[in-house]
Amino acid sequence: MSYTTFSVETDADGIALVTIDLPGETMNVWNEALIEEFEAFTDAFLADDAMKGAVITSGKKTGFLAGADVRMFGRRKIALDKESFDSTARLSRALRRLETGGHSAKAIAKEGAKAKPVACALEGLALGGGLELALACHYRVVADNPKIQLGVPEVQIGLLPGAGGTQRLPRLMGLQAAAMMIMQGQPVAPQQAKAQNIVHEVVAPGKTVEAAMTWVKANPQVLAPWDQKGFKFPGGAGAMNPAGLQFYMGGNAMALAQSRDNYPAIKAIMSCLYEGSN
């Protein structure tokens, strides 16, 4: 199968190198064409036994992927209408299927099902839905360049990370650190991202694909940490956990005081964090 928004090259070991490169664009963004083709690739990847794993990277020098194409919103009468919501939901489902290998929670918990390994190689910025794609991969490698930005800035335009960012970041960083990152919308550089468990490995520029390939070939069957038995949030979470209780009791008041209620997504973000950790 051929695609217009990315290329797929499969090596002799069955590892697919997926290179996102939107035609006619200086930066990769999630638009309808990329979402549709990514869904199709996910289906094909999971169904093809000859494909043993994948590495996702970018063909753009400007970065990995900068989130949603906000022009999709501007072309509509209502900025966040049902079509926009549905697009995000489709992307979220595709990312989760890639993460779980298409297996149900029951198959993972009861039958020990695992997924094909998927890693991402970041030579440039990954923001919003770009970082959410990376977070859905089992292994994340980023180039050691302090100018690279990794973050979820959606709150700054009244949105939230709707493709899994509000769920995966707390499971990697801990609830409080993730909440600060999501509600402030400020990006981090590669070394800080590694210190906060957002990425696994920081390597020399130009070596990310090689490092990602090495990991994929060494890990033929995998699961995300939160799909493994006994997983616990770093630092604790949940309304009855002391750390979670303290966060939720003061978090809403502090967030609203700092934002002066000028950022409409803050309340929705807090709701997502609460629902996802209980």
Short mmCIF file of C-alpha atoms in Angstrom, two decimals:
data_model
loop_
_atom_site.label_atom_id
_atom_site.label_comp_id
_atom_site.label_asym_id
_atom_site.label_seq_id
_atom_site.Cartn_x
_atom_site.Cartn_y
_atom_site.Cartn_z
CA MET A 1 0.00 0.00 0.00
CA SER A 2 1.29 3.46 -0.88
CA TYR A 3 0.64 6.69 1.02
CA THR A 4 0.88 10.36 0.13
CA THR A 5 1.64 11.83 3.57
CA PHE A 6 4.41 9.43 4.56
CA SER A 7 6.57 6.68 3.12
CA VAL A 8 7.04 3.16 4.46
CA GLU A 9 10.23 1.18 3.88
CA THR A 10 10.50 -2.31 5.38
CA ASP A 11 13.95 -3.83 5.90
CA ALA A 12 15.03 -7.47 5.77
CA ASP A 13 14.13 -7.92 9.44
CA GLY A 14 10.56 -6.78 8.87
CA ILE A 15 11.00 -3.40 10.57
CA ALA A 16 9.06 -0.61 8.88
CA LEU A 17 10.58 2.86 8.72
CA VAL A 18 7.69 5.32 8.53
CA THR A 19 8.82 8.77 7.39
CA ILE A 20 6.16 11.46 7.72
CA ASP A 21 6.55 14.13 5.04
CA LEU A 22 3.42 16.07 4.13
CA PRO A 23 3.66 17.29 0.52
CA GLY A 24 3.60 21.04 0.04
CA GLU A 25 4.05 21.79 3.74
CA THR A 26 7.09 23.15 5.55
CA MET A 27 6.04 21.41 8.77
CA ASN A 28 4.27 18.12 9.42
CA VAL A 29 0.84 18.58 11.03
CA TRP A 30 -2.13 16.33 11.69
CA ASN A 31 -4.59 17.06 8.89
CA GLU A 32 -7.41 14.91 7.56
CA ALA A 33 -5.19 13.24 4.97
CA LEU A 34 -2.53 12.24 7.51
CA ILE A 35 -5.09 10.98 10.04
CA GLU A 36 -6.85 8.88 7.40
CA GLU A 37 -3.63 7.37 6.08
CA PHE A 38 -2.27 6.77 9.58
CA GLU A 39 -5.43 4.80 10.41
CA ALA A 40 -4.93 2.76 7.24
CA PHE A 41 -1.27 2.11 8.04
CA THR A 42 -2.12 1.04 11.59
CA ASP A 43 -4.62 -1.51 10.25
CA ALA A 44 -2.13 -2.81 7.69
CA PHE A 45 0.75 -2.94 10.19
CA LEU A 46 -1.23 -4.90 12.77
CA ALA A 47 -2.58 -7.33 10.17
CA ASP A 48 0.73 -8.04 8.39
CA ASP A 49 2.70 -10.78 10.16
CA ALA A 50 5.73 -9.93 8.01
CA MET A 51 5.95 -6.54 9.71
CA LYS A 52 7.67 -7.14 13.04
CA GLY A 53 7.94 -3.56 14.28
CA ALA A 54 8.14 0.06 13.22
CA VAL A 55 10.13 3.25 13.65
CA ILE A 56 8.33 6.53 13.01
CA THR A 57 10.32 9.63 12.03
CA SER A 58 10.02 12.80 9.97
CA GLY A 59 11.28 13.78 6.55
CA LYS A 60 11.13 17.48 7.44
CA LYS A 61 14.16 19.42 8.65
CA THR A 62 11.78 21.69 10.57
CA GLY A 63 10.81 19.01 13.06
CA PHE A 64 8.88 15.81 13.73
CA LEU A 65 5.24 16.94 13.90
CA ALA A 66 3.71 20.17 15.22
CA GLY A 67 0.26 18.99 16.23
CA ALA A 68 -3.08 19.63 14.57
CA ASP A 69 -3.46 21.75 11.47
CA VAL A 70 -5.31 24.69 13.04
CA ARG A 71 -6.38 25.78 9.57
CA MET A 72 -8.94 22.97 9.74
CA PHE A 73 -10.65 24.85 12.57
CA GLY A 74 -10.50 28.24 10.88
CA ARG A 75 -12.29 26.96 7.79
CA ARG A 76 -15.36 26.04 9.83
CA LYS A 77 -18.20 28.12 11.17
CA ILE A 78 -17.80 26.62 14.64
CA ALA A 79 -14.16 26.15 15.64
CA LEU A 80 -14.58 22.88 17.51
CA ASP A 81 -17.53 21.22 15.84
CA LYS A 82 -18.40 17.54 15.72
CA GLU A 83 -16.14 16.91 12.73
CA SER A 84 -13.12 18.26 14.59
CA PHE A 85 -13.98 16.18 17.66
CA ASP A 86 -14.43 13.07 15.54
CA SER A 87 -11.04 13.58 13.86
CA THR A 88 -9.31 13.77 17.23
CA ALA A 89 -11.21 10.72 18.49
CA ARG A 90 -10.19 8.74 15.40
CA LEU A 91 -6.56 9.66 15.92
CA SER A 92 -6.75 8.75 19.60
CA ARG A 93 -8.19 5.33 18.77
CA ALA A 94 -5.53 4.67 16.12
CA LEU A 95 -2.74 5.57 18.55
CA ARG A 96 -4.20 3.30 21.22
CA ARG A 97 -4.50 0.42 18.75
CA LEU A 98 -0.88 0.87 17.73
CA GLU A 99 0.14 0.96 21.39
CA THR A 100 -1.75 -2.21 22.34
CA GLY A 101 -1.20 -4.12 19.12
CA GLY A 102 -4.94 -3.96 18.58
CA HIS A 103 -5.55 -6.18 21.61
CA SER A 104 -8.34 -5.59 24.09
CA ALA A 105 -7.67 -4.88 27.75
CA LYS A 106 -8.98 -8.37 28.53
CA ALA A 107 -6.59 -10.02 26.08
CA ILE A 108 -3.67 -8.13 27.60
CA ALA A 109 -4.64 -8.79 31.22
CA LYS A 110 -5.98 -12.33 30.95
CA GLU A 111 -4.18 -13.81 27.98
CA GLY A 112 -0.82 -12.02 28.11
CA ALA A 113 -1.19 -10.48 24.65
CA LYS A 114 1.57 -8.09 23.62
CA ALA A 115 2.16 -5.57 20.85
CA LYS A 116 4.65 -5.22 18.05
CA PRO A 117 7.32 -2.71 19.08
CA VAL A 118 6.98 0.84 17.78
CA ALA A 119 9.61 3.51 18.39
CA CYS A 120 9.86 7.11 17.29
CA ALA A 121 12.97 9.00 16.23
CA LEU A 122 12.77 12.73 16.94
CA GLU A 123 15.29 14.94 15.16
CA GLY A 124 13.21 18.07 15.74
CA LEU A 125 10.29 19.52 17.66
CA ALA A 126 7.26 17.45 18.63
CA LEU A 127 4.36 19.56 19.86
CA GLY A 128 0.72 18.83 20.62
CA GLY A 129 -0.45 15.88 18.59
CA GLY A 130 3.14 15.36 17.47
CA LEU A 131 4.22 14.61 21.02
CA GLU A 132 1.06 12.55 21.53
CA LEU A 133 2.10 10.35 18.61
CA ALA A 134 5.51 9.93 20.23
CA LEU A 135 3.95 9.11 23.61
CA ALA A 136 1.92 6.31 22.03
CA CYS A 137 5.14 4.71 20.78
CA HIS A 138 6.80 2.22 23.08
CA TYR A 139 10.22 3.89 22.85
CA ARG A 140 11.17 7.50 22.23
CA VAL A 141 14.58 8.68 21.02
CA VAL A 142 15.37 12.38 20.59
CA ALA A 143 18.41 14.21 19.22
CA ASP A 144 20.62 16.00 21.73
CA ASN A 145 19.82 19.52 20.59
CA PRO A 146 18.70 22.05 23.24
CA LYS A 147 16.73 23.95 20.59
CA ILE A 148 14.32 21.02 20.14
CA GLN A 149 10.98 21.61 21.85
CA LEU A 150 8.75 18.84 23.21
CA GLY A 151 5.42 19.84 24.66
CA VAL A 152 1.65 20.17 24.57
CA PRO A 153 0.82 23.88 24.03
CA GLU A 154 -2.89 23.40 23.23
CA VAL A 155 -4.06 25.20 26.38
CA GLN A 156 -2.73 28.46 24.96
CA ILE A 157 -5.38 28.40 22.24
CA GLY A 158 -8.19 27.10 24.44
CA LEU A 159 -7.74 23.41 23.65
CA LEU A 160 -6.38 20.32 25.41
CA PRO A 161 -4.22 17.40 24.27
CA GLY A 162 -7.10 15.24 23.05
CA ALA A 163 -5.20 12.30 21.56
CA GLY A 164 -3.99 10.77 24.80
CA GLY A 165 -1.65 13.41 26.22
CA THR A 166 -3.73 13.96 29.35
CA GLN A 167 -3.52 10.23 30.09
CA ARG A 168 0.00 9.19 29.09
CA LEU A 169 1.95 12.14 30.52
CA PRO A 170 0.72 11.61 34.12
CA ARG A 171 1.65 7.93 33.83
CA LEU A 172 5.17 8.90 32.77
CA MET A 173 5.91 12.04 34.79
CA GLY A 174 3.59 11.80 37.74
CA LEU A 175 0.30 13.63 38.14
CA GLN A 176 1.52 16.99 39.43
CA ALA A 177 4.39 17.43 36.97
CA ALA A 178 2.16 16.43 34.05
CA ALA A 179 -0.58 18.81 35.16
CA MET A 180 1.89 21.70 35.25
CA MET A 181 3.19 20.86 31.78
CA ILE A 182 -0.26 20.49 30.25
CA MET A 183 -1.89 23.51 31.92
CA GLN A 184 1.01 25.88 31.32
CA GLY A 185 1.66 24.68 27.79
CA GLN A 186 5.41 25.24 28.08
CA PRO A 187 7.74 22.90 26.14
CA VAL A 188 10.87 21.20 27.45
CA ALA A 189 14.23 20.45 25.83
CA PRO A 190 15.52 16.89 25.25
CA GLN A 191 17.63 16.50 28.40
CA GLN A 192 14.79 17.75 30.62
CA ALA A 193 12.37 15.46 28.79
CA LYS A 194 14.60 12.49 29.59
CA ALA A 195 14.88 13.52 33.24
CA GLN A 196 11.08 13.64 33.41
CA ASN A 197 10.66 10.23 31.70
CA ILE A 198 9.00 11.75 28.62
CA VAL A 199 11.67 10.22 26.36
CA HIS A 200 13.88 7.19 26.88
CA GLU A 201 17.08 8.11 25.11
CA VAL A 202 18.94 11.25 23.97
CA VAL A 203 21.49 10.62 21.23
CA ALA A 204 23.71 12.60 18.90
CA PRO A 205 21.85 14.38 16.07
CA GLY A 206 21.46 12.13 13.06
CA LYS A 207 21.55 8.95 15.16
CA THR A 208 17.93 8.76 16.31
CA VAL A 209 16.68 6.34 13.66
CA GLU A 210 19.62 4.01 14.25
CA ALA A 211 19.01 4.00 18.02
CA ALA A 212 15.28 3.45 17.56
CA MET A 213 15.88 0.58 15.13
CA THR A 214 18.30 -1.05 17.56
CA TRP A 215 15.70 -0.95 20.33
CA VAL A 216 12.88 -2.30 18.15
CA LYS A 217 14.98 -5.25 16.98
CA ALA A 218 15.96 -6.07 20.57
CA ASN A 219 12.37 -5.99 21.84
CA PRO A 220 10.12 -8.11 19.58
CA GLN A 221 7.08 -8.04 21.91
CA VAL A 222 6.24 -5.16 24.21
CA LEU A 223 3.62 -3.41 26.30
CA ALA A 224 3.41 0.18 27.49
CA PRO A 225 4.15 0.45 31.24
CA TRP A 226 0.50 1.28 32.04
CA ASP A 227 -0.68 -1.88 30.30
CA GLN A 228 1.53 -4.05 32.48
CA LYS A 229 0.22 -5.74 35.60
CA GLY A 230 0.88 -3.82 38.80
CA PHE A 231 1.49 -0.43 37.18
CA LYS A 232 1.26 2.55 39.51
CA PHE A 233 1.39 6.26 38.79
CA PRO A 234 4.74 7.83 39.71
CA GLY A 235 4.18 9.53 43.05
CA GLY A 236 0.68 8.09 43.37
CA ALA A 237 -2.67 9.19 41.99
CA GLY A 238 -6.35 8.78 42.60
CA ALA A 239 -8.71 10.71 44.83
CA MET A 240 -8.04 8.44 47.82
CA ASN A 241 -4.26 8.44 47.45
CA PRO A 242 -2.64 11.09 49.71
CA ALA A 243 -0.69 12.65 46.83
CA GLY A 244 -3.72 12.58 44.55
CA LEU A 245 -6.01 13.97 47.24
CA GLN A 246 -3.67 16.87 47.92
CA PHE A 247 -3.32 17.62 44.23
CA TYR A 248 -7.03 17.61 43.45
CA MET A 249 -7.97 19.63 46.52
CA GLY A 250 -5.60 22.47 45.68
CA GLY A 251 -5.07 21.99 41.98
CA ASN A 252 -8.32 23.46 40.72
CA ALA A 253 -8.10 26.54 42.91
CA MET A 254 -4.46 27.19 42.06
CA ALA A 255 -4.98 26.69 38.33
CA LEU A 256 -7.94 29.05 38.20
CA ALA A 257 -6.14 31.64 40.32
CA GLN A 258 -3.12 31.63 38.03
CA SER A 259 -5.13 31.69 34.81
CA ARG A 260 -7.80 34.09 36.15
CA ASP A 261 -10.25 31.81 34.33
CA ASN A 262 -9.03 33.19 30.98
CA TYR A 263 -8.07 29.77 29.63
CA PRO A 264 -11.25 27.76 29.01
CA ALA A 265 -9.41 24.45 28.69
CA ILE A 266 -8.08 24.46 32.27
CA LYS A 267 -11.23 22.98 33.81
CA ALA A 268 -11.49 20.35 31.08
CA ILE A 269 -7.84 19.38 31.58
CA MET A 270 -8.36 18.94 35.32
CA SER A 271 -11.41 16.81 34.60
CA CYS A 272 -9.43 14.60 32.20
CA LEU A 273 -6.65 14.17 34.75
CA TYR A 274 -9.13 13.23 37.47
CA GLU A 275 -11.17 10.81 35.37
CA GLY A 276 -8.05 9.17 33.97
CA SER A 277 -6.39 8.58 37.33
CA ASN A 278 -9.37 7.16 39.23
#
